[in-house]
CSV table of C-alpha atoms and ligand atoms in Angstrom, one decimal:
chain,number,residue,atom,x,y,z
A,684,UNK,CA,71.1,81.1,-30.9
A,685,UNK,CA,71.7,80.3,-27.2
A,686,UNK,CA,72.1,76.8,-25.8
A,687,UNK,CA,72.0,75.9,-22.1
A,688,UNK,CA,73.3,72.6,-20.8
A,689,UNK,CA,71.9,72.0,-17.4
A,690,UNK,CA,72.9,69.7,-14.5
A,691,UNK,CA,76.0,68.2,-16.0
A,692,UNK,CA,79.3,67.6,-14.1
A,693,UNK,CA,82.0,69.8,-15.6
A,694,UNK,CA,85.5,68.3,-15.6
A,695,UNK,CA,88.6,70.3,-16.5
A,696,UNK,CA,92.3,69.5,-15.9
A,697,UNK,CA,91.9,71.3,-12.6
A,698,UNK,CA,88.3,70.9,-11.4
A,699,UNK,CA,85.2,68.7,-11.2
A,700,UNK,CA,81.9,70.4,-10.3
A,701,UNK,CA,78.2,70.5,-11.1
A,702,UNK,CA,77.1,73.5,-13.0
A,703,UNK,CA,75.1,74.8,-16.0
A,704,UNK,CA,76.8,76.0,-19.1
A,705,UNK,CA,75.4,78.7,-21.4
A,706,UNK,CA,76.6,78.9,-24.9
A,707,UNK,CA,76.4,81.9,-27.2
A,708,UNK,CA,77.9,82.5,-30.6
A,709,UNK,CA,80.1,79.4,-30.4
A,710,UNK,CA,81.6,80.4,-27.0
A,711,UNK,CA,80.9,79.5,-23.4
A,712,UNK,CA,79.3,82.7,-22.2
A,713,UNK,CA,78.4,81.8,-18.6
A,714,UNK,CA,78.9,79.0,-16.1
A,715,UNK,CA,76.9,78.9,-12.9
A,716,UNK,CA,74.2,77.3,-10.8
A,717,UNK,CA,70.6,77.4,-11.8
A,718,UNK,CA,71.3,79.6,-14.8
A,719,UNK,CA,67.8,80.8,-15.9
A,720,UNK,CA,68.8,83.0,-18.8
A,721,UNK,CA,66.7,82.7,-21.9
A,722,UNK,CA,68.1,80.0,-24.2
A,723,UNK,CA,66.7,78.8,-27.5
A,724,UNK,CA,67.5,75.2,-26.5
A,725,UNK,CA,67.9,73.6,-23.1
A,726,UNK,CA,69.6,70.2,-22.7
A,727,UNK,CA,69.6,68.1,-19.5
A,728,UNK,CA,73.0,66.5,-18.8
A,729,UNK,CA,72.2,65.0,-15.4
A,730,UNK,CA,74.4,62.0,-14.7
A,731,UNK,CA,76.7,63.0,-17.5
A,732,UNK,CA,80.2,64.5,-17.6
A,733,UNK,CA,80.9,67.7,-19.6
A,734,UNK,CA,84.5,67.4,-20.8
A,735,UNK,CA,86.4,69.9,-23.0
A,736,UNK,CA,86.6,68.6,-26.5
A,737,UNK,CA,89.5,66.2,-27.1
A,738,UNK,CA,92.6,67.7,-28.7
A,739,UNK,CA,94.4,65.1,-30.8
A,740,UNK,CA,97.9,66.4,-31.5
A,741,UNK,CA,99.0,63.7,-33.9
A,742,UNK,CA,97.1,62.6,-37.0
A,743,UNK,CA,97.9,61.7,-40.6
A,744,UNK,CA,94.9,62.2,-42.8
A,745,UNK,CA,94.9,61.9,-46.6
A,746,UNK,CA,98.6,61.2,-46.4
A,747,UNK,CA,100.7,59.5,-49.1
A,748,UNK,CA,103.0,56.7,-47.7
A,749,UNK,CA,104.8,53.8,-49.3
A,750,UNK,CA,103.1,54.1,-52.7
A,751,UNK,CA,99.6,54.4,-51.3
A,752,UNK,CA,97.4,56.9,-49.5
A,753,UNK,CA,95.8,56.7,-46.0
A,754,UNK,CA,92.3,55.3,-46.1
A,755,UNK,CA,90.8,58.2,-44.1
A,756,UNK,CA,90.7,61.7,-45.5
A,757,UNK,CA,89.7,64.9,-43.7
A,758,UNK,CA,86.0,64.0,-44.0
A,759,UNK,CA,85.9,60.4,-42.8
A,760,UNK,CA,88.8,61.0,-40.4
A,761,UNK,CA,87.3,64.0,-38.6
A,762,UNK,CA,83.8,62.5,-38.5
A,763,UNK,CA,85.3,59.4,-36.7
A,764,UNK,CA,87.3,61.7,-34.4
A,765,UNK,CA,84.1,63.6,-33.5
A,766,UNK,CA,82.2,60.4,-32.7
A,767,UNK,CA,85.0,59.7,-30.3
A,768,UNK,CA,85.0,63.1,-28.5
A,769,UNK,CA,87.8,64.8,-30.4
A,770,UNK,CA,87.1,68.3,-31.6
A,771,UNK,CA,90.5,69.5,-32.6
A,772,UNK,CA,93.2,67.6,-34.7
A,773,UNK,CA,96.7,68.7,-35.5
A,774,UNK,CA,97.8,67.0,-38.7
A,775,UNK,CA,101.2,66.6,-40.2
A,776,UNK,CA,101.9,68.6,-43.3
A,777,UNK,CA,104.6,66.7,-45.3
A,778,UNK,CA,107.0,68.7,-47.3
A,779,UNK,CA,109.3,67.9,-50.3
A,780,UNK,CA,112.9,68.7,-50.4
A,781,UNK,CA,113.7,71.5,-52.8
A,782,UNK,CA,110.2,72.8,-52.9
A,783,UNK,CA,108.8,75.9,-51.1
A,784,UNK,CA,107.3,75.0,-47.8
A,785,UNK,CA,104.3,77.2,-48.6
A,786,UNK,CA,103.4,74.9,-51.6
A,787,UNK,CA,103.1,72.0,-49.2
A,788,UNK,CA,101.0,74.0,-46.8
A,789,UNK,CA,98.7,75.0,-49.6
A,790,UNK,CA,98.3,71.4,-50.6
A,791,UNK,CA,97.3,70.5,-47.0
A,792,UNK,CA,94.7,73.3,-46.9
A,793,UNK,CA,93.2,71.9,-50.1
A,794,UNK,CA,93.0,68.4,-48.5
A,795,UNK,CA,91.0,69.8,-45.5
A,796,UNK,CA,88.9,72.4,-47.3
A,797,UNK,CA,85.2,71.5,-47.5
A,798,UNK,CA,85.8,68.3,-45.6
A,799,UNK,CA,86.8,68.8,-42.0
A,800,UNK,CA,83.9,68.6,-39.5
A,801,UNK,CA,86.0,69.8,-36.5
A,802,UNK,CA,88.7,72.4,-36.1
A,803,UNK,CA,92.2,71.5,-37.3
A,804,UNK,CA,95.7,72.9,-37.5
A,805,UNK,CA,99.0,71.7,-39.1
A,806,UNK,CA,102.5,70.8,-37.9
A,807,UNK,CA,105.1,71.3,-40.6
A,808,UNK,CA,107.7,68.7,-41.5
A,809,UNK,CA,111.3,69.9,-41.8
A,810,UNK,CA,113.4,67.7,-44.0
A,811,UNK,CA,116.2,70.0,-44.9
A,812,UNK,CA,117.6,73.3,-43.6
A,813,UNK,CA,119.0,75.8,-46.1
A,814,UNK,CA,118.7,79.5,-46.6
A,815,UNK,CA,115.4,79.3,-48.4
A,816,UNK,CA,113.9,77.2,-45.6
A,817,UNK,CA,115.3,79.6,-42.9
A,818,UNK,CA,113.9,82.6,-44.8
A,819,UNK,CA,110.5,81.0,-45.0
A,820,UNK,CA,109.9,79.8,-41.5
A,821,UNK,CA,109.3,83.2,-39.7
A,822,UNK,CA,106.5,84.1,-42.2
A,823,UNK,CA,105.0,80.6,-41.8
A,824,UNK,CA,104.7,81.2,-38.1
A,825,UNK,CA,103.3,84.7,-38.5
A,826,UNK,CA,101.0,84.2,-41.4
A,827,UNK,CA,99.9,80.5,-41.2
A,828,UNK,CA,100.1,80.2,-37.4
A,829,UNK,CA,102.1,77.0,-37.7
A,830,UNK,CA,104.1,77.0,-34.5
A,831,UNK,CA,105.4,73.4,-34.4
A,832,UNK,CA,107.9,71.7,-36.7
A,833,UNK,CA,108.4,68.0,-37.1
A,834,UNK,CA,111.8,66.3,-37.8
A,835,UNK,CA,112.1,62.6,-38.6
A,836,UNK,CA,115.1,60.8,-37.2
A,837,UNK,CA,114.0,57.6,-38.9
A,838,UNK,CA,112.7,56.5,-42.4
A,839,UNK,CA,116.1,56.6,-44.1
A,840,UNK,CA,116.1,57.8,-47.6
A,841,UNK,CA,112.4,58.9,-47.2
A,842,UNK,CA,111.7,61.4,-44.4
A,843,UNK,CA,114.9,61.1,-42.4
A,844,UNK,CA,116.8,64.3,-41.6
A,845,UNK,CA,120.3,64.4,-40.1
A,846,UNK,CA,121.3,65.7,-36.8
A,847,UNK,CA,122.5,69.0,-38.3
A,848,UNK,CA,119.0,69.7,-39.6
A,849,UNK,CA,117.5,68.8,-36.2
A,850,UNK,CA,120.0,71.1,-34.4
A,851,UNK,CA,119.4,74.0,-36.7
A,852,UNK,CA,115.6,73.5,-36.5
A,853,UNK,CA,115.9,73.6,-32.7
A,854,UNK,CA,117.9,76.9,-32.9
A,855,UNK,CA,115.4,78.4,-35.3
A,856,UNK,CA,112.4,77.3,-33.2
A,857,UNK,CA,114.0,78.8,-30.1
A,858,UNK,CA,114.5,82.1,-31.9
A,859,UNK,CA,110.9,82.3,-33.2
A,860,UNK,CA,109.0,80.6,-30.5
A,861,UNK,CA,108.1,77.3,-32.1
A,862,UNK,CA,108.1,73.8,-30.7
A,863,UNK,CA,110.2,71.1,-32.4
A,864,UNK,CA,108.7,67.6,-32.6
A,865,UNK,CA,110.7,64.5,-33.3
A,866,UNK,CA,110.0,61.0,-34.5
A,867,UNK,CA,112.8,59.5,-32.4
A,868,UNK,CA,114.2,56.3,-33.8
A,869,UNK,CA,117.8,55.7,-35.1
A,870,UNK,CA,117.0,55.4,-38.8
A,871,UNK,CA,120.5,54.3,-39.8
A,872,UNK,CA,120.6,51.4,-37.4
A,873,UNK,CA,117.0,50.3,-38.3
A,874,UNK,CA,118.0,50.4,-42.0
A,875,UNK,CA,120.9,48.0,-41.3
A,876,UNK,CA,118.7,45.7,-39.2
A,877,UNK,CA,115.9,45.6,-41.7
A,878,UNK,CA,118.2,44.7,-44.6
A,879,UNK,CA,119.9,42.0,-42.5
A,880,UNK,CA,116.6,40.4,-41.6
A,881,UNK,CA,115.4,40.4,-45.1
A,882,UNK,CA,118.6,38.9,-46.4
A,883,UNK,CA,118.2,36.1,-43.8
A,884,UNK,CA,114.7,35.4,-45.1
A,885,UNK,CA,112.9,36.9,-42.2
A,886,UNK,CA,110.0,38.6,-43.9
A,887,UNK,CA,107.0,38.2,-41.5
A,888,UNK,CA,105.3,41.2,-39.9
A,889,UNK,CA,106.9,40.4,-36.5
A,890,UNK,CA,110.3,41.4,-37.9
A,891,UNK,CA,108.9,44.9,-38.2
A,892,UNK,CA,109.1,45.0,-34.3
A,893,UNK,CA,112.3,43.0,-34.0
A,894,UNK,CA,114.3,45.3,-36.3
A,895,UNK,CA,113.2,48.4,-34.4
A,896,UNK,CA,114.0,47.5,-30.8
A,897,UNK,CA,113.5,49.9,-27.8
A,898,UNK,CA,117.2,50.7,-27.8
A,899,UNK,CA,117.0,52.5,-31.1
A,900,UNK,CA,114.1,54.6,-29.9
A,901,UNK,CA,115.8,55.4,-26.6
A,902,UNK,CA,119.1,56.3,-28.3
A,903,UNK,CA,117.4,58.8,-30.6
A,904,UNK,CA,115.2,60.2,-27.8
A,905,UNK,CA,118.3,60.8,-25.7
A,906,UNK,CA,120.2,62.3,-28.6
A,907,UNK,CA,117.4,64.7,-29.5
A,908,UNK,CA,117.0,65.7,-25.8
A,909,UNK,CA,120.8,66.4,-25.5
A,910,UNK,CA,120.7,68.6,-28.7
A,911,UNK,CA,117.7,70.4,-27.2
A,912,UNK,CA,119.7,71.1,-24.1
A,913,UNK,CA,122.6,72.3,-26.1
A,914,UNK,CA,120.4,74.6,-28.2
A,915,UNK,CA,118.4,75.7,-25.1
A,916,UNK,CA,115.4,75.1,-27.2
A,917,UNK,CA,112.2,73.1,-26.7
A,918,UNK,CA,111.3,69.6,-27.9
A,919,UNK,CA,108.2,67.4,-28.1
A,920,UNK,CA,108.9,63.7,-28.6
A,921,UNK,CA,105.9,62.1,-30.5
A,922,UNK,CA,104.7,58.5,-29.9
A,923,UNK,CA,106.9,57.3,-27.0
A,924,UNK,CA,106.4,53.5,-26.8
A,925,UNK,CA,108.7,52.2,-24.1
A,926,UNK,CA,110.1,52.8,-20.7
A,927,UNK,CA,113.6,53.2,-22.1
A,928,UNK,CA,112.6,56.3,-24.1
A,929,UNK,CA,110.4,57.7,-21.3
A,930,UNK,CA,113.3,57.4,-19.0
A,931,UNK,CA,115.4,59.6,-21.4
A,932,UNK,CA,112.7,62.2,-21.3
A,933,UNK,CA,112.6,62.1,-17.5
A,934,UNK,CA,116.4,62.4,-17.4
A,935,UNK,CA,116.4,65.5,-19.7
A,936,UNK,CA,113.6,67.1,-17.6
A,937,UNK,CA,115.7,66.5,-14.4
A,938,UNK,CA,118.4,68.6,-16.0
A,939,UNK,CA,115.9,71.4,-16.6
A,940,UNK,CA,115.6,70.8,-20.4
A,941,UNK,CA,112.2,71.7,-22.0
A,942,UNK,CA,111.4,68.2,-23.3
A,943,UNK,CA,107.9,66.9,-23.5
A,944,UNK,CA,106.6,63.4,-24.4
A,945,UNK,CA,103.5,62.0,-26.1
A,946,UNK,CA,102.4,58.4,-26.1
A,947,UNK,CA,99.4,56.8,-27.9
A,948,UNK,CA,96.6,54.6,-26.6
A,949,UNK,CA,97.8,51.7,-28.7
A,950,UNK,CA,101.1,51.5,-26.8
A,951,UNK,CA,99.1,51.3,-23.6
A,952,UNK,CA,96.7,48.5,-24.5
A,953,UNK,CA,98.3,46.5,-27.4
A,954,UNK,CA,101.6,44.7,-27.5
A,955,UNK,CA,104.2,43.1,-29.7
A,956,UNK,CA,102.4,39.7,-29.8
A,957,UNK,CA,99.8,41.3,-32.1
A,958,UNK,CA,102.4,41.5,-34.8
A,959,UNK,CA,102.9,37.7,-34.6
A,960,UNK,CA,99.3,37.0,-35.5
A,961,UNK,CA,99.0,34.3,-38.3
A,962,UNK,CA,97.8,34.7,-41.9
A,963,UNK,CA,99.7,38.0,-42.2
A,964,UNK,CA,97.2,39.6,-39.8
A,965,UNK,CA,100.2,41.0,-37.8
A,966,UNK,CA,100.5,43.5,-40.6
A,967,UNK,CA,97.4,45.3,-39.2
A,968,UNK,CA,99.5,46.3,-36.2
A,969,UNK,CA,102.6,47.6,-38.0
A,970,UNK,CA,103.3,51.1,-37.0
A,971,UNK,CA,106.5,53.0,-36.1
A,972,UNK,CA,107.9,52.9,-33.5
A,973,UNK,CA,106.4,49.4,-33.1
A,974,UNK,CA,104.2,47.9,-30.4
A,975,UNK,CA,106.4,46.6,-27.5
A,976,UNK,CA,106.4,43.8,-25.1
A,977,UNK,CA,103.5,44.1,-22.6
A,978,UNK,CA,105.7,45.0,-19.7
A,979,UNK,CA,106.1,48.5,-21.1
A,980,UNK,CA,102.4,49.3,-20.8
A,981,UNK,CA,102.4,49.8,-17.0
A,982,UNK,CA,105.7,51.7,-17.3
A,983,UNK,CA,104.1,54.1,-19.7
A,984,UNK,CA,101.1,54.6,-17.4
A,985,UNK,CA,103.5,55.3,-14.6
A,986,UNK,CA,105.4,57.8,-16.8
A,987,UNK,CA,102.1,59.6,-17.5
A,988,UNK,CA,101.2,59.6,-13.8
A,989,UNK,CA,104.6,61.0,-12.8
A,990,UNK,CA,104.7,63.7,-15.4
A,991,UNK,CA,107.4,62.2,-17.6
A,992,UNK,CA,105.0,61.9,-20.5
A,993,UNK,CA,102.4,64.6,-21.1
A,994,UNK,CA,99.9,64.0,-23.9
A,995,UNK,CA,98.1,61.2,-25.7
A,996,UNK,CA,98.0,61.4,-29.5
A,997,UNK,CA,96.3,58.9,-31.7
A,998,UNK,CA,99.0,58.8,-34.5
A,999,UNK,CA,96.0,58.0,-36.7
A,1000,UNK,CA,97.3,56.7,-40.0
A,1001,UNK,CA,94.9,54.2,-41.5
A,1002,UNK,CA,95.5,51.7,-44.3
A,1003,UNK,CA,93.1,48.9,-45.2
A,1004,UNK,CA,94.2,45.4,-44.6
A,1005,UNK,CA,93.0,44.3,-48.0
A,1006,UNK,CA,95.0,45.9,-50.8
A,1007,UNK,CA,97.1,48.2,-48.6
A,1008,UNK,CA,98.7,46.4,-45.7
A,1009,UNK,CA,98.9,43.5,-48.1
A,1010,UNK,CA,101.6,45.4,-50.0
A,1011,UNK,CA,104.0,44.0,-47.4
A,1012,UNK,CA,103.3,40.3,-48.0
A,1013,UNK,CA,106.6,38.6,-48.3
A,1014,UNK,CA,108.5,41.7,-47.1
A,1015,UNK,CA,107.6,43.3,-43.8
A,1016,UNK,CA,109.4,46.5,-44.7
A,1017,UNK,CA,106.8,47.2,-47.4
A,1018,UNK,CA,103.9,47.2,-45.0
A,1019,UNK,CA,102.4,50.7,-44.9
A,1020,UNK,CA,103.1,51.9,-41.4
A,1021,UNK,CA,100.2,53.0,-39.2
A,1022,UNK,CA,96.9,52.2,-37.6
A,1023,UNK,CA,93.3,53.5,-37.5
A,1024,UNK,CA,93.2,55.0,-34.0
A,1025,UNK,CA,91.6,58.4,-34.3
A,1026,UNK,CA,88.2,57.4,-33.1
A,1027,UNK,CA,88.4,55.9,-29.6
A,1028,UNK,CA,91.5,57.6,-28.1
A,1029,UNK,CA,89.3,59.6,-25.6
A,1030,UNK,CA,87.2,56.6,-24.5
A,1031,UNK,CA,90.1,54.1,-24.2
A,1032,UNK,CA,92.1,56.5,-22.0
A,1033,UNK,CA,89.0,57.2,-19.9
A,1034,UNK,CA,88.2,53.5,-19.5
A,1035,UNK,CA,91.7,52.1,-19.1
A,1036,UNK,CA,93.0,55.1,-17.2
A,1037,UNK,CA,90.3,56.6,-15.0
A,1038,UNK,CA,88.0,53.6,-14.6
A,1039,UNK,CA,90.9,51.3,-13.7
A,1040,UNK,CA,92.3,53.8,-11.2
A,1041,UNK,CA,95.6,54.5,-13.0
A,1042,UNK,CA,95.0,58.3,-13.4
A,1043,UNK,CA,92.6,60.8,-12.0
A,1044,UNK,CA,89.8,62.3,-14.0
A,1045,UNK,CA,91.5,65.6,-14.1
A,1046,UNK,CA,94.8,64.0,-15.3
A,1047,UNK,CA,92.7,62.3,-18.0
A,1048,UNK,CA,91.4,65.7,-19.3
A,1049,UNK,CA,94.9,67.1,-19.2
A,1050,UNK,CA,96.3,64.2,-21.2
A,1051,UNK,CA,93.6,64.1,-23.9
A,1052,UNK,CA,92.9,67.8,-24.3
A,1053,UNK,CA,94.4,70.5,-22.1
A,1054,UNK,CA,98.1,69.9,-22.3
A,1055,UNK,CA,98.2,69.6,-26.0
A,1056,UNK,CA,96.1,72.8,-26.3
A,1057,UNK,CA,98.7,74.6,-24.1
A,1058,UNK,CA,101.8,73.2,-25.8
A,1059,UNK,CA,100.5,73.9,-29.3
A,1060,UNK,CA,99.3,77.4,-28.7
A,1061,UNK,CA,95.5,76.9,-28.6
A,1062,UNK,CA,94.7,77.5,-24.9
A,1063,UNK,CA,92.3,78.8,-23.5
A,1064,UNK,CA,90.1,78.7,-26.7
A,1065,UNK,CA,90.7,75.0,-26.8
A,1066,UNK,CA,91.4,72.5,-23.9
A,1067,UNK,CA,89.1,73.8,-21.2
A,1068,UNK,CA,85.5,74.7,-20.4
A,1069,UNK,CA,85.7,78.3,-19.2
A,1070,UNK,CA,83.9,81.6,-19.9
A,1071,UNK,CA,85.3,82.8,-23.2
A,1072,UNK,CA,86.6,79.4,-24.4
A,1073,UNK,CA,85.2,77.8,-27.6
A,1074,UNK,CA,82.2,75.7,-26.8
A,1075,UNK,CA,83.9,72.5,-27.8
A,1076,UNK,CA,82.2,70.2,-25.3
A,1077,UNK,CA,81.8,66.4,-25.0
A,1078,UNK,CA,78.7,65.2,-23.2
A,1079,UNK,CA,79.9,61.9,-21.9
A,1080,UNK,CA,78.2,58.9,-20.3
A,1081,UNK,CA,80.8,57.3,-18.0
A,1082,UNK,CA,78.8,54.1,-17.4
A,1083,UNK,CA,78.0,52.8,-20.9
A,1084,UNK,CA,79.8,49.5,-21.6
A,1085,UNK,CA,80.6,48.7,-25.2
A,1086,UNK,CA,83.0,46.6,-27.3
A,1087,UNK,CA,85.1,48.3,-30.0
A,1088,UNK,CA,84.7,46.8,-33.4
A,1089,UNK,CA,85.2,47.5,-37.1
A,1090,UNK,CA,81.5,46.6,-37.5
A,1091,UNK,CA,80.5,49.7,-35.7
A,1092,UNK,CA,83.3,52.2,-36.0
A,1093,UNK,CA,83.2,55.2,-38.3
A,1094,UNK,CA,86.6,55.2,-39.8
A,1095,UNK,CA,86.9,54.4,-43.5
A,1096,UNK,CA,89.0,51.2,-43.0
A,1097,UNK,CA,88.4,47.5,-43.0
A,1098,UNK,CA,89.7,46.6,-39.5
A,1099,UNK,CA,90.1,48.0,-36.0
A,1100,UNK,CA,93.3,47.3,-34.0
A,1101,UNK,CA,91.2,47.4,-30.8
A,1102,UNK,CA,88.7,44.8,-32.1
A,1103,UNK,CA,87.0,43.1,-29.1
A,1104,UNK,CA,88.3,45.6,-26.5
A,1105,UNK,CA,85.6,46.1,-23.8
A,1106,UNK,CA,85.5,49.7,-22.6
A,1107,UNK,CA,83.4,51.8,-20.3
A,1108,UNK,CA,82.2,55.3,-21.2
A,1109,UNK,CA,81.2,56.9,-24.5
A,1110,UNK,CA,80.5,60.4,-25.8
A,1111,UNK,CA,76.7,60.8,-26.2
A,1112,UNK,CA,76.9,64.3,-27.9
A,1113,UNK,CA,79.7,66.4,-29.1
A,1114,UNK,CA,79.7,70.2,-29.8
A,1115,UNK,CA,82.2,72.1,-31.8
A,1116,UNK,CA,82.1,75.9,-31.4
A,1117,UNK,CA,78.6,75.5,-29.9
A,1118,UNK,CA,77.1,73.4,-32.7
A,1119,UNK,CA,76.3,69.7,-32.5
A,1120,UNK,CA,78.6,67.5,-34.5
A,1121,UNK,CA,77.4,64.4,-32.8
A,1122,UNK,CA,73.9,64.3,-31.3
A,1123,UNK,CA,72.7,61.3,-29.4
A,1124,UNK,CA,75.4,59.3,-31.1
A,1125,UNK,CA,74.5,60.3,-34.6
A,1126,UNK,CA,76.5,62.5,-36.8
A,1127,UNK,CA,74.7,65.8,-37.5
A,1128,UNK,CA,77.7,68.0,-38.5
A,1129,UNK,CA,78.5,69.3,-41.9
A,1130,UNK,CA,81.7,68.7,-43.9
A,1131,UNK,CA,83.6,71.9,-44.2
A,1132,UNK,CA,82.4,73.3,-40.9
A,1133,UNK,CA,85.7,72.7,-39.2
A,1134,UNK,CA,87.9,75.8,-39.1
A,1135,UNK,CA,91.6,76.1,-39.7
A,1136,UNK,CA,93.4,77.1,-36.5
A,1137,UNK,CA,96.2,79.7,-36.5
A,1138,UNK,CA,98.1,79.0,-33.4
A,1139,UNK,CA,100.0,81.0,-30.9
A,1140,UNK,CA,103.8,80.7,-30.5
A,1141,UNK,CA,105.2,78.3,-28.0
A,1142,UNK,CA,105.4,80.0,-24.6
A,1143,UNK,CA,108.6,79.4,-22.9
A,1144,UNK,CA,108.3,79.4,-19.1
A,1145,UNK,CA,112.0,80.0,-18.8
A,1146,UNK,CA,113.9,83.1,-19.6
A,1147,UNK,CA,116.6,81.7,-21.8
A,1148,UNK,CA,119.9,83.4,-22.1
A,1149,UNK,CA,121.6,84.1,-25.4
A,1150,UNK,CA,123.7,81.2,-26.8
A,1151,UNK,CA,126.8,81.3,-28.9
A,1152,UNK,CA,125.0,79.3,-31.6
A,1153,UNK,CA,122.9,82.1,-33.1
B,1416,ZN,ZN1,102.8,59.9,-36.8
């Protein structure tokens, strides 16, 4: 089965040009002008962009949290992602202390099996480091192709690991070619501030933001960056929300440390005032780290433009307002943290970034697809349109205007944090490995068709000398 997409404008992180794309056996087999080879199906994409499928490096699907489970699982979550132009997700596999890591990975495979409609991989959470864990990690990299580990510096008494665990994870990652990811907030200070607020009777959602100020994020970001420098390892800071933390990453990079930063579209278009909405509606916007004062938005765009931040993840983690977010009524610390964001990441960044002149169209592709594919060992199969790459292609109309709403979104959740946001540009059709998942804005994929991705090791561009720590 050969497909030919004619007359589209191909955009990668490096180029923008008009050409035809031939697809065979799930791969791009030829790119050129006036391709006339026999194809079983020919599509005309005149006036449309052909982007590499979006790579979302940060999702939480079917994840237990705070006594409940996210509203979207691998089926509804990946369908919504596909509608939005995302063809690869990297989801966080949570682990339990004292239990084999492989058991947790098996559980995550079960969650995805028969459900995912696009390709997916896992990051592995590291909550403790002991001999068993150290013995298991090399085989997880080899056999499972999981080449990124996540350490939480926050969520005291739940997910939080101490600095010793972070440092040993950095050393192990360096040795075996993995990338360490951190949720960078000072969990001990947050724990104190949260308890103090509650004791003083401050229980509304806005206190979720006020008890996790930018300083606790910046402090943890700087601490993790310093430990990375000391270990001569590599670090990826997830969901950077504020200029204070972005500056810590810039500072580390000026020293030559391999520190990368991700932000999310919600931190670029929403702000702390949303948490102050009346009738407990602020709870819809509770995520960690929290939304910030609006002045941080332009600072984050600048950091993306200047190369201090490198990717956009969605941090999809959906809970219904009714029955789930409501668990935090009368106590903001019990609001399940997270927002439904997987669907419109691609279009929001195109609209707010490219259309508003903040980033170029090539920078856009790099931020929503290419860079994450490279950092997480999936390039060039993912993250670009090139001969030999997977035919994950978004056929995108850059001129459609629409308004985001829970009435029309495809996530399995009762609100949309971007409700009412007017954006320009929308995926018309989306292919995963050469097969349509979305065709003319309708889902035509099949649950279970998404494939698990074994990923390559983190490639270190620097030859690193031996350290005394190993
Ligand atoms: Zn997250």
